[in-house]
Amino acid sequence: MKTAKSSTAATTNHERERRARAALAAALFCAFALYIAWHASHESNSRPVDELPMSTARGDDTSTPIADADKPELIKRGAYLARIGDCVACHTADPGRPFAGGLPISTPLGKIYTPNITPDPDTGIGQWSDTDFIRALHEGIGKGGERLYPAFPYVEFTRMTEQDMLAIRAYLNTIAPVHYTPPANELRFPFNQRWLMILWNLFNFNEGRFVPDPKQSAEFNRGAYLVEGLAHCEECHTPRNFMQGLKTTERFSGATQAGWQAYNITPDRTSGIGNWSDDALIAYLSTGIAAGHASAAGPMADVVQHSTQYLTHEDLRSIVAYLRALPPVSGGVTRPRDAWGKPAVNDITALRGTTITTVSGLQLFVANCASCHHWTGEGVGGSAPGAYPSLIHNSVAGAPRPDNLAMVILHGVRRQTKDSDVLMPAFGDALSNEQVAAISNYVTTQFGDLQATLTAGEVAALRAQPQ
Ligand code: HEC
Ligand code: HEC
Ligand code: HEC
């Protein structure tokens, strides 16, 4: 919500704020170091792996004990669950080597490379026992007892049942082993000290399985189990505290992820998605398009492509039922981001015969964008599949901060789903920061939130965000 509200907060300020936070976190880590070292040496290694009876924790009752004859069924379920957890997106750097890791994840503390989770015995997790595997996902502890970094979403995965994890493990065992060692992490001191995560966990991690709320429907509980757990929506949509832990008081109210705004998805009618119908939300998660509201670009395009498009209708309905029941968080805006804009009328005629001497957003828009989005902004091809979308009533054009608009111009849109392959070209190489700012300001003035303006400096900062 904070991210969505401060409409023109300069990105450079964020950078400074980020550095200050990192420094503060470092200081705090060091101050507690001795205490924690003591704590660690006295900590018992044995912990109950699962505290809840499975049928209670799952939020549904389809679980049965695993017999050998059920193996194909188990693997199939594991494949589906791995989709929901989006394991492949983070653990794949080269599409030819799925699950072999090596993808750099940029964090404020430095770069973390994802490990190889194929069954290769030397470089993957082939030698891990099921208990090792479960401990990693439930507790964020690696095979050698080392602490894992929370760039691995164990903060959410901890809520999963042991049975669902074993299904994922059974599926991962069927993946072709890949012999590949990802590069070493590039983390600054003191963040390269894994044991410091004990301290981080103390403040930011609640280990424990999902507990269904008996006052809520089975549908809600299934949605909560998925969204708060395996699907880890909060990794992007919940703002973080100075230690980079999730702010539990502002859940789902929006946050920034690699330069992209993961919007407020609470049911607030103006700041969130309270004005979307259930069907619009389901369409968004299964295709990436909710006509008249939004389409999915950047990290959300990846989520739709690798994960949510594969969800069953029942699971999508459950997710929606859960999102609907969240406490609404107001970001202080007065108009929903998908309720802005009207078709451009006279602008194009104004261009005729004029000599343009400055960087003109209108001219740049007509030259670079109008072939697909039409000079009126209404798009081309209407609602037919493969049509180019309208920029009117689009959450990216109407957001109070135009970061995603600039990111879409810089990086384009790429989203492959079962029924379409969506492509908007990237303009990052062709356009200067000044030109991107000019187009962005033209788009927000014409089709979006009039208050949302961007400077060339802000575009430069967004361009510098590693993707
Ligand atoms: C948001 C990115 C992300 C997603 C999604 C993700 N992981 Fe990971 N995972 C990581 C990172 C980063 C690490 C390494 C953490 C570290 O080095 O401390 C990791 C570590 C692991 C490890 C420990 C491996 C080792 O060698 O130490 C396992 C096991 C694992 N992940 C399994 C999974 C499974 C199963 C899923 C899907 C249910 C999944 N991960 C989804 C980012 C991710
Ligand atoms: C890797 C980060 C990431 C994860 C994980 C993620 N989101 Fe998003 N989400 C985003 C970003 C970024 C956007 C904005 C996309 C855009 O600008 O096109 C977004 C947009 C959305 C929107 C549209 C909001 C609007 O007004 O345009 C919805 C709804 C949504 N996400 C729901 C979810 C749900 C449900 C999950 C979990 C299943 C989830 N997201 C997981 C990053 C993420
Ligand atoms: C070759 C056709 C093409 C061109 C040229 C083009 N776009 Fe797009 N644009 C698309 C497609 C396709 C999408 C994605 C539609 C979807 O997500 O389903 C898109 C999406 C968008 C979105 C919505 C992103 C979101 O997450 O909701 C915005 C905003 C946008 N374009 C702005 C621009 C601007 C500004 C320019 C000029 C710099 C431009 N486009 C040029 C085809 C194009």
Coordinates of C-alpha atoms and ligand atoms in Angstrom, one line a residue:
M1 CA 0.0 0.0 0.0
K2 CA 2.9 2.3 0.8
T3 CA 4.3 1.6 -2.6
A4 CA 1.0 2.3 -4.3
K5 CA 0.3 5.4 -2.4
S6 CA 3.3 7.6 -2.6
S7 CA 2.5 8.6 -6.1
T8 CA 5.6 10.3 -7.2
A9 CA 8.2 9.1 -4.7
A10 CA 11.5 9.2 -6.5
T11 CA 13.1 5.8 -7.1
T12 CA 16.5 7.2 -6.1
N13 CA 15.0 7.8 -2.6
H14 CA 14.0 4.1 -2.6
E15 CA 17.6 3.2 -3.4
R16 CA 18.9 5.3 -0.5
E17 CA 16.2 3.9 1.8
R18 CA 17.1 0.4 0.7
R19 CA 20.8 0.9 1.4
A20 CA 20.0 2.4 4.8
R21 CA 17.8 -0.6 5.6
A22 CA 20.5 -3.0 4.6
A23 CA 23.0 -1.2 6.8
L24 CA 20.6 -1.3 9.7
A25 CA 19.9 -4.9 9.2
A26 CA 23.6 -5.6 9.1
A27 CA 24.1 -3.7 12.4
L28 CA 21.3 -5.6 14.0
F29 CA 22.7 -8.9 12.8
C30 CA 26.1 -8.2 14.3
A31 CA 24.7 -6.9 17.6
F32 CA 22.9 -10.2 18.2
A33 CA 25.6 -12.4 16.8
L34 CA 27.0 -13.6 20.1
Y35 CA 23.6 -14.3 21.6
I36 CA 22.6 -16.2 18.5
A37 CA 25.8 -18.3 18.3
W38 CA 25.1 -19.3 21.9
H39 CA 21.5 -20.1 21.0
A40 CA 22.5 -22.2 18.0
S41 CA 24.9 -24.3 20.0
H42 CA 22.2 -25.0 22.5
E43 CA 19.5 -25.7 20.0
S44 CA 18.0 -29.2 19.9
N45 CA 18.3 -30.7 16.4
S46 CA 15.2 -32.8 16.7
R47 CA 11.9 -31.3 15.9
P48 CA 8.6 -32.8 15.1
V49 CA 8.4 -32.7 11.3
D50 CA 4.6 -32.3 11.2
E51 CA 2.4 -31.3 14.0
L52 CA -1.0 -31.6 12.4
P53 CA -3.0 -34.6 11.2
M54 CA -2.9 -34.4 7.4
S55 CA -6.6 -34.4 6.8
T56 CA -6.9 -31.2 9.0
A57 CA -3.9 -29.4 7.6
R58 CA -4.7 -29.9 3.9
G59 CA -7.9 -27.9 3.9
D60 CA -9.5 -30.7 1.9
D61 CA -9.9 -34.4 2.5
T62 CA -8.5 -36.1 -0.6
S63 CA -5.4 -37.3 1.1
T64 CA -4.9 -41.0 1.7
P65 CA -1.9 -43.0 2.8
I66 CA 0.6 -43.7 0.0
A67 CA 0.6 -47.3 -1.4
D68 CA 3.0 -48.3 -4.1
A69 CA 0.1 -48.8 -6.5
D70 CA -0.8 -45.2 -6.1
K71 CA 2.7 -44.0 -7.2
P72 CA 1.6 -42.8 -10.7
E73 CA -1.2 -40.9 -9.1
L74 CA 1.2 -39.5 -6.5
I75 CA 3.7 -38.3 -9.2
K76 CA 0.9 -36.7 -11.1
R77 CA -0.3 -34.8 -8.0
G78 CA 3.3 -33.9 -7.3
A79 CA 3.7 -32.4 -10.8
Y80 CA 0.5 -30.3 -10.3
L81 CA 1.7 -29.2 -6.8
A82 CA 5.1 -28.2 -8.2
R83 CA 3.3 -26.0 -10.7
I84 CA 1.4 -24.3 -7.9
G85 CA 4.7 -23.8 -6.1
D86 CA 6.3 -22.5 -9.3
C87 CA 9.5 -24.4 -8.5
V88 CA 10.5 -24.5 -12.2
A89 CA 10.5 -20.7 -12.5
C90 CA 13.2 -20.1 -9.9
H91 CA 15.1 -23.3 -10.3
T92 CA 15.6 -23.0 -14.1
A93 CA 18.2 -20.7 -15.7
D94 CA 18.4 -22.5 -19.1
P95 CA 15.1 -24.0 -20.4
G96 CA 17.0 -26.9 -21.7
R97 CA 18.0 -27.9 -18.2
P98 CA 14.8 -27.6 -16.2
F99 CA 15.1 -27.7 -12.4
A100 CA 19.0 -27.6 -12.6
G101 CA 19.1 -24.2 -11.0
G102 CA 21.6 -21.4 -11.7
L103 CA 19.1 -18.6 -12.0
P104 CA 20.4 -15.5 -10.2
I105 CA 17.9 -14.0 -7.8
S106 CA 18.7 -10.3 -7.0
T107 CA 18.1 -9.4 -3.4
P108 CA 19.0 -6.2 -1.5
L109 CA 21.8 -8.3 0.1
G110 CA 23.3 -9.4 -3.2
K111 CA 22.8 -12.2 -5.7
I112 CA 21.7 -15.7 -4.8
Y113 CA 21.9 -18.5 -7.4
T114 CA 19.2 -21.2 -7.2
P115 CA 20.5 -24.7 -6.5
N116 CA 20.1 -27.7 -8.8
I117 CA 17.1 -29.7 -7.5
T118 CA 17.2 -32.5 -10.2
P119 CA 17.9 -36.0 -8.8
D120 CA 21.6 -35.8 -9.8
P121 CA 23.5 -37.4 -6.9
D122 CA 26.5 -35.1 -7.0
T123 CA 25.2 -31.7 -8.0
G124 CA 21.5 -32.1 -7.4
I125 CA 19.4 -33.5 -4.5
G126 CA 19.7 -37.1 -5.5
Q127 CA 21.3 -38.0 -2.2
W128 CA 18.8 -36.2 -0.1
S129 CA 16.4 -38.3 2.0
D130 CA 12.7 -37.3 2.1
T131 CA 13.4 -36.0 5.6
D132 CA 16.1 -33.7 4.3
F133 CA 13.7 -32.5 1.6
I134 CA 10.9 -31.9 4.0
R135 CA 13.2 -30.1 6.5
A136 CA 14.4 -27.7 3.7
L137 CA 10.8 -26.7 2.8
H138 CA 9.4 -26.7 6.3
E139 CA 12.3 -25.1 8.2
G140 CA 14.6 -23.5 5.6
I141 CA 17.5 -25.8 6.5
G142 CA 19.7 -27.5 3.9
K143 CA 21.0 -31.1 3.9
G144 CA 24.2 -30.2 5.8
G145 CA 22.2 -28.3 8.5
E146 CA 23.0 -24.9 6.9
R147 CA 20.5 -22.2 7.0
L148 CA 18.9 -21.4 3.6
Y149 CA 18.2 -17.8 2.5
P150 CA 14.6 -16.7 2.5
A151 CA 14.9 -15.9 -1.3
F152 CA 13.7 -19.5 -1.2
P153 CA 10.1 -19.1 0.0
Y154 CA 10.2 -21.5 2.9
V155 CA 8.4 -18.8 5.0
E156 CA 5.3 -19.8 3.0
F157 CA 6.2 -23.4 2.1
T158 CA 6.4 -24.2 5.8
R159 CA 2.5 -24.2 5.8
M160 CA 2.4 -27.2 3.4
T161 CA 1.5 -30.6 4.5
E162 CA 4.2 -33.3 4.6
Q163 CA 2.1 -35.4 2.2
D164 CA 2.0 -32.6 -0.4
M165 CA 5.8 -32.3 -0.1
L166 CA 6.3 -36.0 -0.6
A167 CA 4.2 -35.8 -3.7
I168 CA 6.5 -33.0 -5.1
R169 CA 9.5 -35.1 -4.1
A170 CA 8.1 -38.1 -5.9
Y171 CA 7.6 -35.9 -9.0
L172 CA 11.1 -34.4 -8.8
N173 CA 12.6 -37.9 -8.7
T174 CA 11.2 -38.5 -12.1
I175 CA 13.0 -35.4 -13.6
A176 CA 16.0 -36.1 -15.8
P177 CA 19.1 -35.7 -13.5
V178 CA 21.3 -32.8 -14.8
H179 CA 25.0 -32.7 -13.8
Y180 CA 25.4 -29.0 -13.2
T181 CA 26.8 -26.9 -10.4
P182 CA 25.3 -23.3 -10.3
P183 CA 27.7 -20.4 -9.7
A184 CA 28.5 -19.4 -6.1
N185 CA 26.3 -16.7 -4.4
E186 CA 27.5 -13.1 -4.6
L187 CA 26.5 -11.8 -1.1
R188 CA 28.2 -9.0 0.8
F189 CA 29.5 -9.5 4.3
P190 CA 27.7 -10.2 6.7
F191 CA 25.0 -11.6 4.6
N192 CA 27.2 -14.4 3.3
Q193 CA 27.1 -15.8 6.8
R194 CA 24.3 -18.3 6.6
W195 CA 24.0 -18.9 10.3
L196 CA 22.7 -15.3 10.6
M197 CA 19.5 -16.5 9.1
I198 CA 18.8 -18.0 12.6
L199 CA 18.3 -14.4 13.7
W200 CA 16.3 -13.4 10.7
N201 CA 14.0 -16.4 11.3
L202 CA 13.6 -15.4 14.9
F203 CA 11.9 -12.2 13.8
N204 CA 10.4 -13.1 10.4
F205 CA 9.6 -16.8 10.3
N206 CA 6.8 -18.8 12.0
E207 CA 7.5 -22.4 11.3
G208 CA 4.3 -24.5 11.3
R209 CA 1.7 -26.1 9.2
F210 CA -1.5 -24.5 7.9
V211 CA -4.3 -24.6 10.3
P212 CA -7.8 -24.4 8.7
D213 CA -10.3 -22.0 10.2
P214 CA -13.3 -24.0 11.2
K215 CA -15.5 -20.9 10.9
Q216 CA -14.7 -20.6 7.2
S217 CA -15.8 -22.7 4.3
A218 CA -13.7 -25.6 2.9
E219 CA -13.3 -23.5 -0.3
F220 CA -11.8 -20.6 1.7
N221 CA -9.5 -22.9 3.6
R222 CA -8.2 -24.5 0.5
G223 CA -7.6 -21.0 -1.0
A224 CA -5.8 -20.0 2.2
Y225 CA -3.7 -23.1 2.1
L226 CA -2.6 -22.4 -1.4
V227 CA -2.2 -18.6 -1.4
E228 CA -0.5 -18.4 2.0
G229 CA 1.5 -21.6 1.4
L230 CA 2.6 -23.2 -1.8
A231 CA 1.6 -20.4 -4.2
H232 CA 3.6 -17.9 -2.1
C233 CA 1.7 -14.9 -3.5
E234 CA 2.9 -12.8 -0.6
E235 CA 6.5 -13.0 -1.7
C236 CA 5.7 -10.2 -4.1
H237 CA 2.3 -8.7 -3.0
T238 CA 3.1 -8.1 0.7
P239 CA 5.4 -5.2 1.6
R240 CA 8.6 -5.9 3.6
N241 CA 10.1 -4.6 6.8
F242 CA 13.6 -3.2 7.1
M243 CA 15.0 -6.8 7.5
Q244 CA 13.2 -7.8 4.3
G245 CA 10.7 -9.9 6.3
L246 CA 7.0 -9.8 5.3
K247 CA 5.0 -7.1 7.0
T248 CA 2.3 -9.1 8.6
T249 CA 0.2 -6.0 9.3
E250 CA -0.1 -5.0 5.6
R251 CA -0.6 -8.3 3.9
F252 CA -1.3 -8.3 0.2
S253 CA -1.3 -4.5 0.1
G254 CA 1.3 -4.2 -2.6
A255 CA 5.1 -4.2 -2.9
T256 CA 7.9 -3.6 -5.3
Q257 CA 9.6 -6.6 -6.9
A258 CA 12.7 -6.0 -9.2
G259 CA 11.3 -2.6 -10.2
W260 CA 7.8 -3.9 -10.8
Q261 CA 4.8 -3.0 -8.6
A262 CA 3.0 -6.1 -7.4
Y263 CA -0.3 -4.3 -6.8
N264 CA -2.6 -4.3 -3.8
I265 CA -4.8 -7.4 -4.2
T266 CA -6.9 -6.9 -1.1
P267 CA -10.6 -6.5 -1.7
D268 CA -10.4 -2.7 -1.2
R269 CA -12.7 -1.2 -3.9
T270 CA -10.3 1.6 -5.0
S271 CA -6.8 0.5 -4.0
G272 CA -7.2 -3.2 -4.4
I273 CA -9.2 -5.5 -6.7
G274 CA -12.6 -5.2 -4.9
N275 CA -14.3 -4.0 -8.1
W276 CA -13.3 -7.1 -10.1
S277 CA -15.8 -9.9 -10.5
D278 CA -14.8 -13.5 -9.5
D279 CA -14.8 -14.4 -13.2
A280 CA -12.4 -11.6 -14.0
L281 CA -10.0 -12.8 -11.4
I282 CA -10.2 -16.3 -12.6
A283 CA -9.6 -15.2 -16.2
Y284 CA -6.6 -13.2 -15.1
L285 CA -5.0 -16.1 -13.2
S286 CA -5.7 -18.6 -15.9
T287 CA -5.0 -16.5 -19.1
G288 CA -3.2 -13.4 -17.9
I289 CA -6.0 -11.2 -19.2
A290 CA -8.9 -9.6 -17.3
A291 CA -10.7 -7.5 -19.9
G292 CA -11.4 -4.0 -18.7
H293 CA -9.1 -4.4 -15.7
A294 CA -5.6 -5.6 -16.3
S295 CA -3.2 -8.0 -18.1
A296 CA -0.2 -9.7 -16.6
A297 CA 3.3 -8.5 -17.5
G298 CA 6.7 -8.9 -15.9
P299 CA 7.0 -11.2 -12.9
M300 CA 3.2 -11.8 -12.9
A301 CA 3.4 -13.0 -16.6
D302 CA 5.8 -15.6 -15.4
V303 CA 3.5 -16.6 -12.5
V304 CA 0.6 -17.1 -15.0
Q305 CA 2.8 -18.9 -17.5
H306 CA 4.5 -21.4 -15.2
S307 CA 1.9 -21.7 -12.5
T308 CA -1.6 -20.3 -12.3
Q309 CA -2.7 -21.2 -15.8
Y310 CA -2.4 -24.9 -14.8
L311 CA -4.7 -24.6 -11.8
T312 CA -8.0 -26.5 -11.7
H313 CA -11.1 -24.4 -11.8
E314 CA -11.9 -25.5 -8.2
D315 CA -8.5 -24.3 -7.0
L316 CA -8.9 -21.0 -8.8
R317 CA -12.3 -20.6 -7.2
S318 CA -10.8 -21.3 -3.8
I319 CA -8.0 -18.7 -4.3
V320 CA -10.6 -16.1 -5.3
A321 CA -12.8 -17.0 -2.3
Y322 CA -9.8 -16.5 -0.1
L323 CA -8.7 -13.2 -1.7
R324 CA -12.2 -11.8 -1.4
A325 CA -12.3 -12.5 2.3
L326 CA -9.0 -10.6 3.1
P327 CA -9.2 -7.4 5.1
P328 CA -9.3 -4.6 2.6
V329 CA -6.2 -2.3 2.8
S330 CA -6.7 1.3 1.5
G331 CA -3.8 2.8 -0.3
G332 CA -5.4 6.2 -0.1
V333 CA -6.3 6.5 -3.8
T334 CA -9.7 7.8 -4.8
R335 CA -10.1 6.0 -8.1
P336 CA -9.4 2.3 -9.0
R337 CA -6.4 1.9 -11.3
D338 CA -8.5 0.2 -13.8
A339 CA -11.1 3.0 -14.0
W340 CA -9.1 5.6 -15.9
G341 CA -8.8 6.9 -19.5
K342 CA -10.9 7.7 -22.5
P343 CA -10.1 7.3 -26.2
A344 CA -7.8 10.0 -27.5
V345 CA -9.7 12.3 -29.9
N346 CA -7.9 15.2 -31.5
D347 CA -4.3 14.6 -30.8
I348 CA -3.4 12.9 -34.0
T349 CA -4.7 15.8 -36.2
A350 CA -2.7 18.2 -34.1
L351 CA 0.5 16.4 -35.3
R352 CA -0.2 17.2 -39.0
G353 CA 2.1 19.8 -40.5
T354 CA 3.8 20.6 -37.2
T355 CA 7.5 20.6 -36.7
I356 CA 8.4 18.9 -33.4
T357 CA 11.5 20.3 -31.7
T358 CA 11.3 18.8 -28.3
V359 CA 10.9 15.2 -27.1
S360 CA 7.2 14.7 -27.8
G361 CA 5.3 11.9 -26.0
L362 CA 2.5 12.1 -28.5
Q363 CA 4.8 11.8 -31.5
L364 CA 6.7 9.0 -29.9
F365 CA 3.5 7.2 -29.0
V366 CA 2.2 7.4 -32.6
A367 CA 5.5 6.2 -34.0
N368 CA 6.2 3.3 -31.5
C369 CA 2.9 2.3 -29.9
A370 CA -0.1 3.2 -32.1
S371 CA 0.4 0.4 -34.6
C372 CA -0.8 -2.0 -31.9
H373 CA -2.6 0.1 -29.4
H374 CA -4.1 2.5 -32.0
W375 CA -3.7 6.2 -31.6
T376 CA -6.9 6.4 -29.7
G377 CA -5.4 4.0 -27.2
E378 CA -8.3 1.6 -27.7
G379 CA -6.2 -1.2 -29.1
V380 CA -6.5 -3.2 -32.3
G381 CA -8.7 -6.3 -32.9
G382 CA -11.2 -5.8 -30.1
S383 CA -11.6 -8.8 -27.9
A384 CA -10.5 -11.4 -30.5
P385 CA -7.7 -13.8 -29.4
G386 CA -4.3 -12.2 -30.2
A387 CA -5.8 -8.7 -30.3
Y388 CA -3.7 -5.8 -29.1
P389 CA -5.1 -4.5 -25.8
S390 CA -6.7 -1.2 -25.0
L391 CA -4.7 1.1 -22.7
I392 CA -8.0 2.5 -21.4
H393 CA -9.2 0.8 -18.2
N394 CA -5.8 -0.9 -17.8
S395 CA -4.3 -1.2 -14.3
V396 CA -0.8 -0.4 -15.6
A397 CA -1.8 2.9 -17.3
G398 CA -4.0 3.9 -14.3
A399 CA -1.7 3.0 -11.4
P400 CA -0.8 5.9 -9.1
R401 CA 2.9 5.1 -9.7
P402 CA 3.8 4.6 -13.4
D403 CA 6.7 2.2 -12.7
N404 CA 5.1 -0.8 -14.4
L405 CA 4.3 1.3 -17.4
A406 CA 8.0 2.2 -17.8
M407 CA 9.0 -1.4 -17.2
V408 CA 6.5 -2.6 -19.9
I409 CA 8.0 -0.1 -22.4
L410 CA 11.6 -1.1 -21.4
H411 CA 11.1 -4.8 -21.3
G412 CA 7.9 -5.5 -23.4
V413 CA 5.5 -8.3 -22.5
R414 CA 6.1 -12.1 -23.0
R415 CA 3.6 -14.5 -21.8
Q416 CA 3.0 -18.0 -23.1
T417 CA -0.1 -19.9 -22.1
K418 CA -1.9 -22.9 -23.4
D419 CA -4.1 -20.8 -25.6
S420 CA -1.9 -17.9 -26.7
D421 CA 1.6 -16.6 -27.1
V422 CA 1.5 -12.9 -26.1
L423 CA 4.3 -10.6 -27.3
M424 CA 4.9 -6.9 -27.0
P425 CA 8.4 -5.9 -28.1
A426 CA 10.8 -4.4 -25.7
F427 CA 11.8 -0.8 -26.4
G428 CA 14.6 -0.5 -23.9
D429 CA 17.3 -0.6 -26.5
A430 CA 15.6 1.7 -29.0
L431 CA 14.4 4.5 -26.6
S432 CA 16.4 6.8 -24.3
N433 CA 15.3 7.3 -20.7
E434 CA 14.0 10.7 -21.7
Q435 CA 11.9 9.2 -24.5
V436 CA 10.5 6.4 -22.2
A437 CA 9.5 9.1 -19.7
A438 CA 7.9 11.2 -22.4
I439 CA 5.8 8.2 -23.7
S440 CA 4.9 7.2 -20.2
N441 CA 3.7 10.7 -19.3
Y442 CA 1.7 10.9 -22.5
V443 CA 0.1 7.5 -21.8
T444 CA -0.8 8.4 -18.2
T445 CA -2.2 11.8 -19.1
Q446 CA -4.2 10.4 -22.0
F447 CA -5.3 7.0 -20.8
G448 CA -4.3 6.7 -17.2
D449 CA -3.9 8.5 -13.8
L450 CA -3.1 12.1 -14.6
Q451 CA -1.1 12.5 -11.4
A452 CA 1.3 9.7 -12.4
T453 CA 4.4 11.3 -13.8
L454 CA 7.9 10.0 -14.5
T455 CA 11.3 11.7 -15.0
A456 CA 14.1 10.4 -17.1
G457 CA 16.1 9.9 -13.8
E458 CA 13.4 7.6 -12.5
V459 CA 13.4 5.6 -15.8
A460 CA 17.2 5.3 -15.5
A461 CA 16.8 3.8 -12.0
L462 CA 14.1 1.3 -13.2
R463 CA 16.3 0.4 -16.2
A464 CA 19.1 -0.4 -13.8
Q465 CA 17.0 -3.0 -11.9
P466 CA 18.3 -6.5 -12.8
Q467 CA 15.5 -8.7 -14.2
Ligands
HEC1 C1 11.1 -17.6 -5.5 C2 12.1 -18.5 -6.0 C3 12.0 -20.0 -5.6 C4 10.9 -20.8 -5.7 C5 9.5 -20.4 -6.2 C6 11.3 -22.1 -5.3 N1 12.6 -22.0 -4.8 FE1 13.7 -23.6 -4.1 N2 15.2 -22.3 -3.7 C7 15.3 -21.0 -4.1 C8 16.6 -20.4 -3.7 C9 17.1 -19.0 -3.9 C10 17.3 -21.5 -3.0 C11 18.6 -21.4 -2.4 C12 18.6 -20.8 -1.0 C13 20.0 -20.7 -0.4 O1 21.0 -20.9 -1.1 O2 20.1 -20.5 0.8 C14 16.4 -22.6 -3.0 C15 16.7 -23.8 -2.4 C16 15.9 -25.0 -2.5 C17 16.2 -26.2 -1.9 C18 17.5 -26.6 -1.2 C19 18.5 -27.1 -2.2 C20 19.9 -27.1 -1.7 O3 20.8 -27.6 -2.5 O4 20.2 -26.5 -0.6 C21 15.2 -27.1 -2.3 C22 15.1 -28.6 -1.9 C23 14.3 -26.4 -3.0 N3 14.7 -25.1 -3.1 C24 13.1 -26.9 -3.5 C25 12.1 -26.1 -4.1 C26 10.8 -26.7 -4.5 C27 10.4 -28.1 -4.3 C28 10.0 -25.6 -4.9 C29 8.6 -25.6 -5.4 C30 7.6 -26.1 -4.4 C31 10.9 -24.4 -4.9 N4 12.1 -24.8 -4.4 C32 10.5 -23.2 -5.2 C33 14.3 -20.3 -4.8 C34 13.1 -20.7 -5.0
HEC2 C1 7.0 -13.0 -8.6 C2 6.2 -12.0 -8.1 C3 4.7 -12.3 -8.0 C4 4.0 -13.3 -7.5 C5 4.7 -14.6 -6.8 C6 2.6 -13.1 -7.6 N1 2.4 -11.9 -8.2 FE1 0.6 -11.1 -8.7 N2 1.5 -9.5 -9.6 C7 2.9 -9.3 -9.6 C8 3.2 -8.1 -10.4 C9 4.5 -7.5 -10.7 C10 1.9 -7.6 -10.9 C11 1.7 -6.4 -11.8 C12 1.6 -7.0 -13.2 C13 1.5 -6.0 -14.3 O1 1.9 -4.9 -14.1 O2 1.1 -6.4 -15.4 C14 0.9 -8.5 -10.3 C15 -0.5 -8.4 -10.5 C16 -1.4 -9.2 -10.0 C17 -2.9 -9.0 -10.1 C18 -3.5 -7.9 -10.9 C19 -3.6 -6.6 -10.1 C20 -3.9 -5.5 -11.0 O3 -4.7 -4.6 -10.6 O4 -3.5 -5.4 -12.2 C21 -3.5 -10.0 -9.4 C22 -5.0 -10.2 -9.3 C23 -2.4 -10.8 -8.9 N3 -1.2 -10.3 -9.2 C24 -2.7 -12.0 -8.1 C25 -1.7 -12.8 -7.6 C26 -1.9 -14.1 -7.0 C27 -3.3 -14.6 -6.6 C28 -0.7 -14.7 -6.7 C29 -0.4 -16.0 -6.1 C30 -1.0 -17.1 -6.8 C31 0.3 -13.7 -7.3 N4 -0.3 -12.7 -7.8 C32 1.6 -14.0 -7.2 C33 3.9 -10.1 -9.0 C34 3.6 -11.3 -8.5
HEC3 C1 3.7 -5.1 -31.8 C2 2.6 -4.6 -31.0 C3 2.8 -3.7 -29.8 C4 3.5 -2.5 -29.8 C5 4.3 -1.9 -30.9 C6 3.3 -2.0 -28.5 N1 2.6 -2.9 -27.7 FE1 2.0 -2.6 -25.8 N2 1.2 -4.4 -25.8 C7 1.1 -5.3 -26.8 C8 0.7 -6.6 -26.4 C9 0.5 -7.9 -27.2 C10 0.5 -6.4 -25.0 C11 0.1 -7.5 -24.0 C12 -1.3 -7.9 -24.0 C13 -1.6 -8.9 -22.9 O1 -1.0 -8.9 -21.9 O2 -2.5 -9.7 -23.2 C14 0.7 -5.1 -24.7 C15 0.5 -4.5 -23.4 C16 0.8 -3.2 -23.1 C17 0.4 -2.6 -21.8 C18 -0.3 -3.2 -20.7 C19 0.6 -4.0 -19.8 C20 0.0 -4.6 -18.6 O3 0.7 -5.3 -17.8 O4 -1.2 -4.5 -18.4 C21 0.8 -1.3 -21.9 C22 0.7 -0.2 -20.8 C23 1.4 -1.1 -23.2 N3 1.4 -2.3 -23.9 C24 2.0 0.1 -23.6 C25 2.7 0.2 -24.8 C26 3.4 1.4 -25.2 C27 3.5 2.6 -24.4 C28 4.0 1.1 -26.4 C29 4.9 2.0 -27.2 C30 6.2 2.3 -26.6 C31 3.6 -0.2 -26.8 N4 2.8 -0.7 -25.8 C32 3.9 -0.8 -28.0 C33 1.5 -5.0 -28.1 C34 2.3 -3.9 -28.5

